[in-house]
Every structure is written in C-alpha cells, then in structure tokens.
Amino acid sequence: MKKIILMLLVALTTSLSYSQSCCQLAFASNEGNMSEFTTDKNFVASHQLPLEYTHNSLVGGEMITFKTTDVTDGNAYFVKSKTKSKKWLFVYQEWWGLNDHIKKQADILYNEMGGNVNVLAIDMYDGKVATTREDAAKYMQGADEKRLENIVNGALAYAGKKAKVASIGWCFGGGWSLKSAILSKKQAIGSVMYYGMPVQDVEKLKTINCEVLGLFATEEWISKKIIEEFAANMKTANKSLNYKIFEAEHAFANPSNPKFDEKAATEANAMAVKFLKEKFKLK
C-alpha cells in the first residue's frame, strides 16, 4: 500500500512539474519575449550586420545615467527639449543594443517633434553593444526580464511623475515599446512598435492607457497569425490598436540594415511620426 501511495505521489509531482514548466513557457511567450527566436538560425541570419557609423549629435544629445531599484544605474542617450517640457519619448533599441544608429534615430525623432519633446533612448543591455549576430542573440537571450523592467521604471522616475510618455522601438525594442506603455500606466500617451513580439496576456493589455500603433513585416516569427491574435486580444481588452503588415522583411525600417527597405520604411516612419505628433499635440 505504501509503495502504491509513493508511486502516486511521484506521478503527481511529475505531472505538476510538467504542467508548471509548460505554463511558464506559455506565459513567457505571452509576455512578448523574443529570446526564444535566438535559437532559430534563420532568425539570427535574417539580421544583416549593421553598417559602420559613428554618431555626432547636432542637437545636444548625450549619454546620461539614472537610478534604478537595482544596485546598477541605468544608461540612456538623452536629447533635452528646447524648452522645459513634460513630453517624453522613450526610444527602444533593436537587438544590437544602444548603438550609434539608435542615437541617430533619437536625434531624427527629436527634430521631427520640432525639438519640443525630451527624447530618451534607453540602454536595455547595460552598456553592451553587439556588432555580430552571435553577440546580439546572446545579449537578447541573456537579458533579465526583471532588470529590464527596473531600467524602464528608473527611466520613468527620471522623467518624473508628471511626464507624459510615448514610446517607440524596433524588433526587441518593438516589444519593449508596448511593455513600456504598460509600465507607464496613466503616464502613457502612445506606443509605436515596429515588428516586435506583442504581449498577449489580455489582463495585462487591459492596463494600457494609450493607443498602440503596430508596424509589422511579412515574416515567419512575428507572423500574421500572432499579429491577428494580438489584435483580437486588444479588442477583448477594449484597447485601441491600429496596425499594418508591410510587404517587407523583418528589420525593414532599420537604416543600419544594408537591406533597408526605403519605400516601406518611408511609409511606416511617416505613420509613426504622425501618430506621435498627435499624441504630443504637436502641429
């Protein structure tokens, strides 16, 4: 009898362990975690090595640090508004890290907003910048979710409680643009996500307090099915999502990409700028 009970307990423990691991995996993917793609050789190979570029800011952009709830401070590339402003745009890097191309894009967005918005390009890799696909995959896979959240929360604290925050990001940063909107709570005024993995948890999506603009690609990873599921979940959550799937490859709007798709990127970027100007109430 004791042997039977012991066997039943072992079976139950094994079942619960399996169930828990499955749920954790599903939950991770529902949270917009793209690290699972780093084991896919086709995904890794789809990222062209960034073109060489050294950024020199003409608008006063500089690296800053800010406090987080961790021991380690956060880093960001900051372009300050011409006049004191509560308007903030958080910029989230591609999987390469906060490289000079992202700093350039931050300056471009600053100019597009007429210099009337504080632009903060947040370093999500704590100083690490990849120049090879292998390093980019390693950095994205190794990024600790809690640390990433602490970095975003530290950036929000740096901007201040009265800040009105919009966000924009590409690839890894596209997913984090959406997560940033969730973490920003009532401070969020808009989120632009370029081909990033969306959060699918309806309960988390219900906490979003802003509209979302999705600019996706024709690809196998952030697939049409995933995007349509995201749209359905946003509808269930009673949240506003506008999106377009471009006939273009993943990373099509990244100017550091040698296969940069100028036509698709021009349209997508125009949509993003229009959206952000509306949220910031700029002409």
PDB file of C-alpha atoms in Angstrom:
ATOM      1  CA  MET A   1       0.000   0.000   0.000  1.00  0.00           C
ATOM      2  CA  LYS A   2       2.815   2.383   0.929  1.00  0.00           C
ATOM      3  CA  LYS A   3       4.519   1.584  -2.382  1.00  0.00           C
ATOM      4  CA  ILE A   4       1.341   2.455  -4.319  1.00  0.00           C
ATOM      5  CA  ILE A   5       0.941   5.753  -2.464  1.00  0.00           C
ATOM      6  CA  LEU A   6       4.587   6.605  -3.134  1.00  0.00           C
ATOM      7  CA  MET A   7       4.148   5.870  -6.836  1.00  0.00           C
ATOM      8  CA  LEU A   8       1.057   8.076  -6.965  1.00  0.00           C
ATOM      9  CA  LEU A   9       2.920  10.938  -5.265  1.00  0.00           C
ATOM     10  CA  VAL A  10       5.812  10.656  -7.735  1.00  0.00           C
ATOM     11  CA  ALA A  11       3.388  10.660 -10.658  1.00  0.00           C
ATOM     12  CA  LEU A  12       1.529  13.669  -9.273  1.00  0.00           C
ATOM     13  CA  THR A  13       4.768  15.587  -8.673  1.00  0.00           C
ATOM     14  CA  THR A  14       5.971  14.841 -12.196  1.00  0.00           C
ATOM     15  CA  SER A  15       2.616  15.942 -13.634  1.00  0.00           C
ATOM     16  CA  LEU A  16       2.632  19.202 -11.680  1.00  0.00           C
ATOM     17  CA  SER A  17       6.258  19.871 -12.643  1.00  0.00           C
ATOM     18  CA  TYR A  18       5.459  19.348 -16.327  1.00  0.00           C
ATOM     19  CA  SER A  19       2.337  21.489 -16.088  1.00  0.00           C
ATOM     20  CA  GLN A  20       4.253  24.297 -14.394  1.00  0.00           C
ATOM     21  CA  SER A  21       7.062  24.294 -16.976  1.00  0.00           C
ATOM     22  CA  CYS A  22       4.514  24.388 -19.811  1.00  0.00           C
ATOM     23  CA  CYS A  23       2.623  27.261 -18.222  1.00  0.00           C
ATOM     24  CA  GLN A  24       5.844  29.185 -17.620  1.00  0.00           C
ATOM     25  CA  LEU A  25       6.844  28.764 -21.263  1.00  0.00           C
ATOM     26  CA  ALA A  26       3.431  29.929 -22.475  1.00  0.00           C
ATOM     27  CA  PHE A  27       3.467  32.838 -20.067  1.00  0.00           C
ATOM     28  CA  ALA A  28       6.945  33.882 -21.220  1.00  0.00           C
ATOM     29  CA  SER A  29       5.916  33.914 -24.878  1.00  0.00           C
ATOM     30  CA  ASN A  30       2.715  35.778 -23.984  1.00  0.00           C
ATOM     31  CA  GLU A  31       4.843  38.490 -22.432  1.00  0.00           C
ATOM     32  CA  GLY A  32       6.447  39.443 -25.723  1.00  0.00           C
ATOM     33  CA  ASN A  33       9.675  37.583 -25.045  1.00  0.00           C
ATOM     34  CA  MET A  34      11.677  37.285 -28.292  1.00  0.00           C
ATOM     35  CA  SER A  35      14.597  35.384 -26.761  1.00  0.00           C
ATOM     36  CA  GLU A  36      13.129  32.074 -27.972  1.00  0.00           C
ATOM     37  CA  PHE A  37      13.928  33.160 -31.537  1.00  0.00           C
ATOM     38  CA  THR A  38      17.660  33.341 -30.819  1.00  0.00           C
ATOM     39  CA  THR A  39      17.964  29.559 -31.244  1.00  0.00           C
ATOM     40  CA  ASP A  40      16.482  29.813 -34.747  1.00  0.00           C
ATOM     41  CA  LYS A  41      19.368  30.083 -37.213  1.00  0.00           C
ATOM     42  CA  ASN A  42      17.086  31.647 -39.826  1.00  0.00           C
ATOM     43  CA  PHE A  43      16.033  34.403 -37.412  1.00  0.00           C
ATOM     44  CA  VAL A  44      19.640  35.147 -36.493  1.00  0.00           C
ATOM     45  CA  ALA A  45      20.702  35.141 -40.155  1.00  0.00           C
ATOM     46  CA  SER A  46      17.822  37.445 -41.128  1.00  0.00           C
ATOM     47  CA  HIS A  47      19.595  40.331 -39.374  1.00  0.00           C
ATOM     48  CA  GLN A  48      22.146  41.948 -41.634  1.00  0.00           C
ATOM     49  CA  LEU A  49      25.260  43.262 -39.880  1.00  0.00           C
ATOM     50  CA  PRO A  50      24.873  46.990 -39.122  1.00  0.00           C
ATOM     51  CA  LEU A  51      26.586  49.404 -41.454  1.00  0.00           C
ATOM     52  CA  GLU A  52      29.533  51.218 -39.910  1.00  0.00           C
ATOM     53  CA  TYR A  53      28.514  54.566 -38.481  1.00  0.00           C
ATOM     54  CA  THR A  54      29.807  56.967 -35.830  1.00  0.00           C
ATOM     55  CA  HIS A  55      27.271  59.386 -34.438  1.00  0.00           C
ATOM     56  CA  ASN A  56      27.984  63.025 -33.669  1.00  0.00           C
ATOM     57  CA  SER A  57      24.901  64.750 -32.305  1.00  0.00           C
ATOM     58  CA  LEU A  58      23.985  68.146 -33.741  1.00  0.00           C
ATOM     59  CA  VAL A  59      21.133  68.620 -31.255  1.00  0.00           C
ATOM     60  CA  GLY A  60      22.959  68.210 -27.961  1.00  0.00           C
ATOM     61  CA  GLY A  61      22.350  64.512 -27.397  1.00  0.00           C
ATOM     62  CA  GLU A  62      24.473  62.988 -24.649  1.00  0.00           C
ATOM     63  CA  MET A  63      24.760  59.877 -22.527  1.00  0.00           C
ATOM     64  CA  ILE A  64      23.318  60.095 -19.015  1.00  0.00           C
ATOM     65  CA  THR A  65      22.771  57.768 -16.068  1.00  0.00           C
ATOM     66  CA  PHE A  66      19.723  57.395 -13.834  1.00  0.00           C
ATOM     67  CA  LYS A  67      18.887  55.496 -10.671  1.00  0.00           C
ATOM     68  CA  THR A  68      17.100  52.151 -10.725  1.00  0.00           C
ATOM     69  CA  THR A  69      15.886  49.942  -7.883  1.00  0.00           C
ATOM     70  CA  ASP A  70      18.875  47.681  -8.652  1.00  0.00           C
ATOM     71  CA  VAL A  71      22.406  48.353  -7.475  1.00  0.00           C
ATOM     72  CA  THR A  72      23.398  49.259 -11.045  1.00  0.00           C
ATOM     73  CA  ASP A  73      22.350  52.610 -12.530  1.00  0.00           C
ATOM     74  CA  GLY A  74      20.627  52.760 -15.893  1.00  0.00           C
ATOM     75  CA  ASN A  75      22.072  54.440 -19.001  1.00  0.00           C
ATOM     76  CA  ALA A  76      20.418  56.368 -21.790  1.00  0.00           C
ATOM     77  CA  TYR A  77      21.106  58.715 -24.672  1.00  0.00           C
ATOM     78  CA  PHE A  78      19.226  61.920 -23.854  1.00  0.00           C
ATOM     79  CA  VAL A  79      18.182  64.824 -26.070  1.00  0.00           C
ATOM     80  CA  LYS A  80      16.606  67.553 -23.970  1.00  0.00           C
ATOM     81  CA  SER A  81      13.660  69.598 -25.188  1.00  0.00           C
ATOM     82  CA  LYS A  82      14.447  73.167 -26.262  1.00  0.00           C
ATOM     83  CA  THR A  83      12.164  74.452 -23.512  1.00  0.00           C
ATOM     84  CA  LYS A  84      11.080  72.787 -20.287  1.00  0.00           C
ATOM     85  CA  SER A  85       8.547  70.125 -21.204  1.00  0.00           C
ATOM     86  CA  LYS A  86       6.594  67.259 -19.636  1.00  0.00           C
ATOM     87  CA  LYS A  87       6.547  65.494 -23.005  1.00  0.00           C
ATOM     88  CA  TRP A  88       8.853  62.477 -23.211  1.00  0.00           C
ATOM     89  CA  LEU A  89       9.570  59.980 -25.958  1.00  0.00           C
ATOM     90  CA  PHE A  90      11.206  56.733 -24.860  1.00  0.00           C
ATOM     91  CA  VAL A  91      13.170  55.072 -27.672  1.00  0.00           C
ATOM     92  CA  TYR A  92      13.890  51.335 -27.502  1.00  0.00           C
ATOM     93  CA  GLN A  93      16.831  49.728 -29.281  1.00  0.00           C
ATOM     94  CA  GLU A  94      16.950  46.877 -31.788  1.00  0.00           C
ATOM     95  CA  TRP A  95      18.551  43.626 -30.606  1.00  0.00           C
ATOM     96  CA  TRP A  96      22.004  45.087 -31.341  1.00  0.00           C
ATOM     97  CA  GLY A  97      21.866  47.392 -28.323  1.00  0.00           C
ATOM     98  CA  LEU A  98      22.050  51.160 -27.928  1.00  0.00           C
ATOM     99  CA  ASN A  99      24.401  51.721 -30.858  1.00  0.00           C
ATOM    100  CA  ASP A 100      25.124  54.903 -32.795  1.00  0.00           C
ATOM    101  CA  HIS A 101      22.332  54.157 -35.279  1.00  0.00           C
ATOM    102  CA  ILE A 102      19.752  54.306 -32.464  1.00  0.00           C
ATOM    103  CA  LYS A 103      21.287  57.547 -31.207  1.00  0.00           C
ATOM    104  CA  LYS A 104      20.959  58.964 -34.716  1.00  0.00           C
ATOM    105  CA  GLN A 105      17.330  57.840 -34.827  1.00  0.00           C
ATOM    106  CA  ALA A 106      16.725  59.565 -31.486  1.00  0.00           C
ATOM    107  CA  ASP A 107      18.059  62.816 -32.971  1.00  0.00           C
ATOM    108  CA  ILE A 108      15.849  62.379 -36.051  1.00  0.00           C
ATOM    109  CA  LEU A 109      12.773  61.870 -33.885  1.00  0.00           C
ATOM    110  CA  TYR A 110      13.740  64.889 -31.786  1.00  0.00           C
ATOM    111  CA  ASN A 111      13.826  67.030 -34.926  1.00  0.00           C
ATOM    112  CA  GLU A 112      10.563  65.525 -36.192  1.00  0.00           C
ATOM    113  CA  MET A 113       8.946  66.646 -32.929  1.00  0.00           C
ATOM    114  CA  GLY A 114      10.299  70.153 -33.508  1.00  0.00           C
ATOM    115  CA  GLY A 115      12.644  69.952 -30.534  1.00  0.00           C
ATOM    116  CA  ASN A 116       9.627  70.182 -28.228  1.00  0.00           C
ATOM    117  CA  VAL A 117       9.909  66.714 -26.720  1.00  0.00           C
ATOM    118  CA  ASN A 118      12.505  65.154 -24.426  1.00  0.00           C
ATOM    119  CA  VAL A 119      13.872  62.082 -26.201  1.00  0.00           C
ATOM    120  CA  LEU A 120      15.371  59.295 -24.115  1.00  0.00           C
ATOM    121  CA  ALA A 121      16.937  56.310 -25.921  1.00  0.00           C
ATOM    122  CA  ILE A 122      17.206  53.744 -23.143  1.00  0.00           C
ATOM    123  CA  ASP A 123      20.118  51.310 -22.889  1.00  0.00           C
ATOM    124  CA  MET A 124      18.497  47.939 -22.204  1.00  0.00           C
ATOM    125  CA  TYR A 125      21.772  45.970 -22.277  1.00  0.00           C
ATOM    126  CA  ASP A 126      23.665  47.948 -19.612  1.00  0.00           C
ATOM    127  CA  GLY A 127      26.389  49.145 -21.940  1.00  0.00           C
ATOM    128  CA  LYS A 128      26.753  46.077 -24.135  1.00  0.00           C
ATOM    129  CA  VAL A 129      26.540  46.724 -27.888  1.00  0.00           C
ATOM    130  CA  ALA A 130      26.676  43.870 -30.410  1.00  0.00           C
ATOM    131  CA  THR A 131      28.499  44.048 -33.721  1.00  0.00           C
ATOM    132  CA  THR A 132      27.913  40.391 -34.616  1.00  0.00           C
ATOM    133  CA  ARG A 133      24.708  38.377 -34.889  1.00  0.00           C
ATOM    134  CA  GLU A 134      26.032  35.898 -32.335  1.00  0.00           C
ATOM    135  CA  ASP A 135      26.580  38.599 -29.712  1.00  0.00           C
ATOM    136  CA  ALA A 136      23.191  40.182 -30.434  1.00  0.00           C
ATOM    137  CA  ALA A 137      21.499  36.809 -29.951  1.00  0.00           C
ATOM    138  CA  LYS A 138      23.464  36.242 -26.730  1.00  0.00           C
ATOM    139  CA  TYR A 139      22.592  39.668 -25.320  1.00  0.00           C
ATOM    140  CA  MET A 140      18.900  39.397 -26.143  1.00  0.00           C
ATOM    141  CA  GLN A 141      18.661  35.851 -24.802  1.00  0.00           C
ATOM    142  CA  GLY A 142      20.557  36.763 -21.643  1.00  0.00           C
ATOM    143  CA  ALA A 143      18.600  39.916 -20.843  1.00  0.00           C
ATOM    144  CA  ASP A 144      16.929  39.506 -17.444  1.00  0.00           C
ATOM    145  CA  GLU A 145      13.263  40.491 -17.578  1.00  0.00           C
ATOM    146  CA  LYS A 146      13.223  41.941 -14.060  1.00  0.00           C
ATOM    147  CA  ARG A 147      16.322  44.025 -14.756  1.00  0.00           C
ATOM    148  CA  LEU A 148      14.716  45.337 -17.955  1.00  0.00           C
ATOM    149  CA  GLU A 149      11.601  46.348 -16.037  1.00  0.00           C
ATOM    150  CA  ASN A 150      13.735  48.081 -13.411  1.00  0.00           C
ATOM    151  CA  ILE A 151      15.542  50.010 -16.153  1.00  0.00           C
ATOM    152  CA  VAL A 152      12.237  51.207 -17.629  1.00  0.00           C
ATOM    153  CA  ASN A 153      10.882  52.124 -14.202  1.00  0.00           C
ATOM    154  CA  GLY A 154      14.098  54.003 -13.480  1.00  0.00           C
ATOM    155  CA  ALA A 155      13.677  55.942 -16.726  1.00  0.00           C
ATOM    156  CA  LEU A 156      10.099  56.785 -15.726  1.00  0.00           C
ATOM    157  CA  ALA A 157      11.314  58.053 -12.365  1.00  0.00           C
ATOM    158  CA  TYR A 158      13.950  60.155 -14.174  1.00  0.00           C
ATOM    159  CA  ALA A 159      11.262  61.695 -16.392  1.00  0.00           C
ATOM    160  CA  GLY A 160       9.122  62.424 -13.356  1.00  0.00           C
ATOM    161  CA  LYS A 161       5.602  61.646 -12.187  1.00  0.00           C
ATOM    162  CA  LYS A 162       4.080  64.435 -14.291  1.00  0.00           C
ATOM    163  CA  ALA A 163       5.724  63.302 -17.527  1.00  0.00           C
ATOM    164  CA  LYS A 164       3.534  62.321 -20.476  1.00  0.00           C
ATOM    165  CA  VAL A 165       5.340  59.399 -22.071  1.00  0.00           C
ATOM    166  CA  ALA A 166       5.133  57.940 -25.568  1.00  0.00           C
ATOM    167  CA  SER A 167       7.359  55.087 -26.716  1.00  0.00           C
ATOM    168  CA  ILE A 168       8.801  53.697 -29.927  1.00  0.00           C
ATOM    169  CA  GLY A 169      11.019  50.719 -30.676  1.00  0.00           C
ATOM    170  CA  TRP A 170      12.157  48.179 -33.259  1.00  0.00           C
ATOM    171  CA  CYS A 171      12.461  44.379 -33.077  1.00  0.00           C
ATOM    172  CA  PHE A 172      13.421  43.639 -29.433  1.00  0.00           C
ATOM    173  CA  GLY A 173      12.595  47.286 -28.762  1.00  0.00           C
ATOM    174  CA  GLY A 174       9.235  46.978 -30.513  1.00  0.00           C
ATOM    175  CA  GLY A 175       8.099  44.560 -27.851  1.00  0.00           C
ATOM    176  CA  TRP A 176       9.532  46.802 -25.161  1.00  0.00           C
ATOM    177  CA  SER A 177       7.713  49.825 -26.529  1.00  0.00           C
ATOM    178  CA  LEU A 178       4.465  48.004 -25.739  1.00  0.00           C
ATOM    179  CA  LYS A 179       5.714  46.847 -22.334  1.00  0.00           C
ATOM    180  CA  SER A 180       6.835  50.413 -21.648  1.00  0.00           C
ATOM    181  CA  ALA A 181       3.263  51.599 -22.209  1.00  0.00           C
ATOM    182  CA  ILE A 182       2.036  49.017 -19.702  1.00  0.00           C
ATOM    183  CA  LEU A 183       4.667  50.005 -17.134  1.00  0.00           C
ATOM    184  CA  SER A 184       3.994  53.722 -17.698  1.00  0.00           C
ATOM    185  CA  LYS A 185       0.383  53.263 -16.543  1.00  0.00           C
ATOM    186  CA  LYS A 186      -1.555  56.554 -16.676  1.00  0.00           C
ATOM    187  CA  GLN A 187       1.529  58.438 -17.879  1.00  0.00           C
ATOM    188  CA  ALA A 188       1.443  56.596 -21.219  1.00  0.00           C
ATOM    189  CA  ILE A 189       0.065  58.547 -24.172  1.00  0.00           C
ATOM    190  CA  GLY A 190       1.054  56.333 -27.121  1.00  0.00           C
ATOM    191  CA  SER A 191       3.139  53.352 -28.197  1.00  0.00           C
ATOM    192  CA  VAL A 192       4.701  52.583 -31.589  1.00  0.00           C
ATOM    193  CA  MET A 193       6.011  49.065 -32.090  1.00  0.00           C
ATOM    194  CA  TYR A 194       7.958  48.049 -35.186  1.00  0.00           C
ATOM    195  CA  TYR A 195       7.899  44.251 -35.757  1.00  0.00           C
ATOM    196  CA  GLY A 196       8.166  43.388 -32.054  1.00  0.00           C
ATOM    197  CA  MET A 197       6.620  40.432 -30.242  1.00  0.00           C
ATOM    198  CA  PRO A 198       3.380  41.644 -28.616  1.00  0.00           C
ATOM    199  CA  VAL A 199       2.165  40.887 -25.121  1.00  0.00           C
ATOM    200  CA  GLN A 200      -0.825  38.537 -25.480  1.00  0.00           C
ATOM    201  CA  ASP A 201      -1.996  38.456 -21.852  1.00  0.00           C
ATOM    202  CA  VAL A 202      -5.407  40.150 -22.003  1.00  0.00           C
ATOM    203  CA  GLU A 203      -5.314  41.103 -18.323  1.00  0.00           C
ATOM    204  CA  LYS A 204      -2.042  42.968 -18.851  1.00  0.00           C
ATOM    205  CA  LEU A 205      -3.345  44.587 -22.042  1.00  0.00           C
ATOM    206  CA  LYS A 206      -6.338  45.869 -20.069  1.00  0.00           C
ATOM    207  CA  THR A 207      -3.928  48.057 -18.065  1.00  0.00           C
ATOM    208  CA  ILE A 208      -2.753  50.007 -21.127  1.00  0.00           C
ATOM    209  CA  ASN A 209      -3.901  53.622 -21.031  1.00  0.00           C
ATOM    210  CA  CYS A 210      -2.995  54.660 -24.578  1.00  0.00           C
ATOM    211  CA  GLU A 211      -3.394  53.823 -28.250  1.00  0.00           C
ATOM    212  CA  VAL A 212      -0.925  51.486 -29.925  1.00  0.00           C
ATOM    213  CA  LEU A 213       0.406  51.658 -33.490  1.00  0.00           C
ATOM    214  CA  GLY A 214       1.838  48.409 -34.850  1.00  0.00           C
ATOM    215  CA  LEU A 215       4.133  48.457 -37.893  1.00  0.00           C
ATOM    216  CA  PHE A 216       4.817  44.847 -38.780  1.00  0.00           C
ATOM    217  CA  ALA A 217       6.614  42.908 -41.505  1.00  0.00           C
ATOM    218  CA  THR A 218       5.772  39.878 -43.621  1.00  0.00           C
ATOM    219  CA  GLU A 219       7.754  37.290 -41.685  1.00  0.00           C
ATOM    220  CA  GLU A 220       7.537  33.888 -40.054  1.00  0.00           C
ATOM    221  CA  TRP A 221       8.416  34.943 -36.498  1.00  0.00           C
ATOM    222  CA  ILE A 222       6.105  37.867 -35.677  1.00  0.00           C
ATOM    223  CA  SER A 223       3.671  36.189 -38.032  1.00  0.00           C
ATOM    224  CA  LYS A 224       0.309  37.309 -39.355  1.00  0.00           C
ATOM    225  CA  LYS A 225      -1.314  34.800 -37.002  1.00  0.00           C
ATOM    226  CA  ILE A 226       0.458  36.298 -33.968  1.00  0.00           C
ATOM    227  CA  ILE A 227      -0.456  39.821 -35.049  1.00  0.00           C
ATOM    228  CA  GLU A 228      -4.108  38.909 -35.568  1.00  0.00           C
ATOM    229  CA  GLU A 229      -4.194  37.223 -32.154  1.00  0.00           C
ATOM    230  CA  PHE A 230      -2.744  40.396 -30.672  1.00  0.00           C
ATOM    231  CA  ALA A 231      -5.413  42.482 -32.412  1.00  0.00           C
ATOM    232  CA  ALA A 232      -8.147  40.168 -31.109  1.00  0.00           C
ATOM    233  CA  ASN A 233      -6.737  40.346 -27.574  1.00  0.00           C
ATOM    234  CA  MET A 234      -6.561  44.140 -27.736  1.00  0.00           C
ATOM    235  CA  LYS A 235     -10.199  44.187 -28.828  1.00  0.00           C
ATOM    236  CA  THR A 236     -11.133  41.889 -25.939  1.00  0.00           C
ATOM    237  CA  ALA A 237      -9.233  44.208 -23.597  1.00  0.00           C
ATOM    238  CA  ASN A 238     -11.176  47.136 -25.111  1.00  0.00           C
ATOM    239  CA  LYS A 239      -7.968  48.878 -26.171  1.00  0.00           C
ATOM    240  CA  SER A 240      -7.140  50.739 -29.376  1.00  0.00           C
ATOM    241  CA  LEU A 241      -4.728  49.168 -31.857  1.00  0.00           C
ATOM    242  CA  ASN A 242      -4.057  50.327 -35.399  1.00  0.00           C
ATOM    243  CA  TYR A 243      -1.630  48.244 -37.399  1.00  0.00           C
ATOM    244  CA  LYS A 244      -0.279  47.480 -40.827  1.00  0.00           C
ATOM    245  CA  ILE A 245       1.663  44.483 -42.107  1.00  0.00           C
ATOM    246  CA  PHE A 246       4.137  45.684 -44.728  1.00  0.00           C
ATOM    247  CA  GLU A 247       5.260  43.517 -47.625  1.00  0.00           C
ATOM    248  CA  ALA A 248       8.803  43.711 -46.347  1.00  0.00           C
ATOM    249  CA  GLU A 249      11.324  41.723 -44.343  1.00  0.00           C
ATOM    250  CA  HIS A 250      11.944  41.886 -40.602  1.00  0.00           C
ATOM    251  CA  ALA A 251      14.038  44.978 -39.724  1.00  0.00           C
ATOM    252  CA  PHE A 252      12.949  46.704 -42.940  1.00  0.00           C
ATOM    253  CA  ALA A 253      12.847  50.135 -41.254  1.00  0.00           C
ATOM    254  CA  ASN A 254      16.296  49.979 -39.692  1.00  0.00           C
ATOM    255  CA  PRO A 255      18.599  52.320 -41.671  1.00  0.00           C
ATOM    256  CA  SER A 256      21.644  50.424 -40.334  1.00  0.00           C
ATOM    257  CA  ASN A 257      20.368  47.401 -42.267  1.00  0.00           C
ATOM    258  CA  PRO A 258      22.114  47.014 -45.649  1.00  0.00           C
ATOM    259  CA  LYS A 259      18.766  45.669 -46.927  1.00  0.00           C
ATOM    260  CA  PHE A 260      16.924  48.755 -45.674  1.00  0.00           C
ATOM    261  CA  ASP A 261      13.576  48.944 -47.484  1.00  0.00           C
ATOM    262  CA  GLU A 262      13.283  52.639 -48.253  1.00  0.00           C
ATOM    263  CA  LYS A 263       9.742  52.518 -49.653  1.00  0.00           C
ATOM    264  CA  ALA A 264       8.209  50.556 -46.774  1.00  0.00           C
ATOM    265  CA  ALA A 265      10.278  52.409 -44.167  1.00  0.00           C
ATOM    266  CA  THR A 266       9.260  55.831 -45.511  1.00  0.00           C
ATOM    267  CA  GLU A 267       5.580  54.942 -45.225  1.00  0.00           C
ATOM    268  CA  ALA A 268       5.950  53.326 -41.802  1.00  0.00           C
ATOM    269  CA  ASN A 269       8.036  56.201 -40.423  1.00  0.00           C
ATOM    270  CA  ALA A 270       5.509  58.743 -41.688  1.00  0.00           C
ATOM    271  CA  MET A 271       2.759  56.836 -39.882  1.00  0.00           C
ATOM    272  CA  ALA A 272       4.843  56.764 -36.693  1.00  0.00           C
ATOM    273  CA  VAL A 273       5.668  60.475 -36.784  1.00  0.00           C
ATOM    274  CA  LYS A 274       2.041  61.436 -37.464  1.00  0.00           C
ATOM    275  CA  PHE A 275       0.886  59.233 -34.589  1.00  0.00           C
ATOM    276  CA  LEU A 276       3.435  60.678 -32.158  1.00  0.00           C
ATOM    277  CA  LYS A 277       2.727  64.283 -33.108  1.00  0.00           C
ATOM    278  CA  GLU A 278      -0.972  63.686 -32.487  1.00  0.00           C
ATOM    279  CA  LYS A 279      -0.258  62.188 -29.064  1.00  0.00           C
ATOM    280  CA  PHE A 280       2.063  65.038 -28.122  1.00  0.00           C
ATOM    281  CA  LYS A 281      -0.431  67.546 -29.582  1.00  0.00           C
ATOM    282  CA  LEU A 282       2.149  69.000 -31.951  1.00  0.00           C
ATOM    283  CA  LYS A 283       1.470  70.527 -35.358  1.00  0.00           C
TER     284      LYS A 283
END
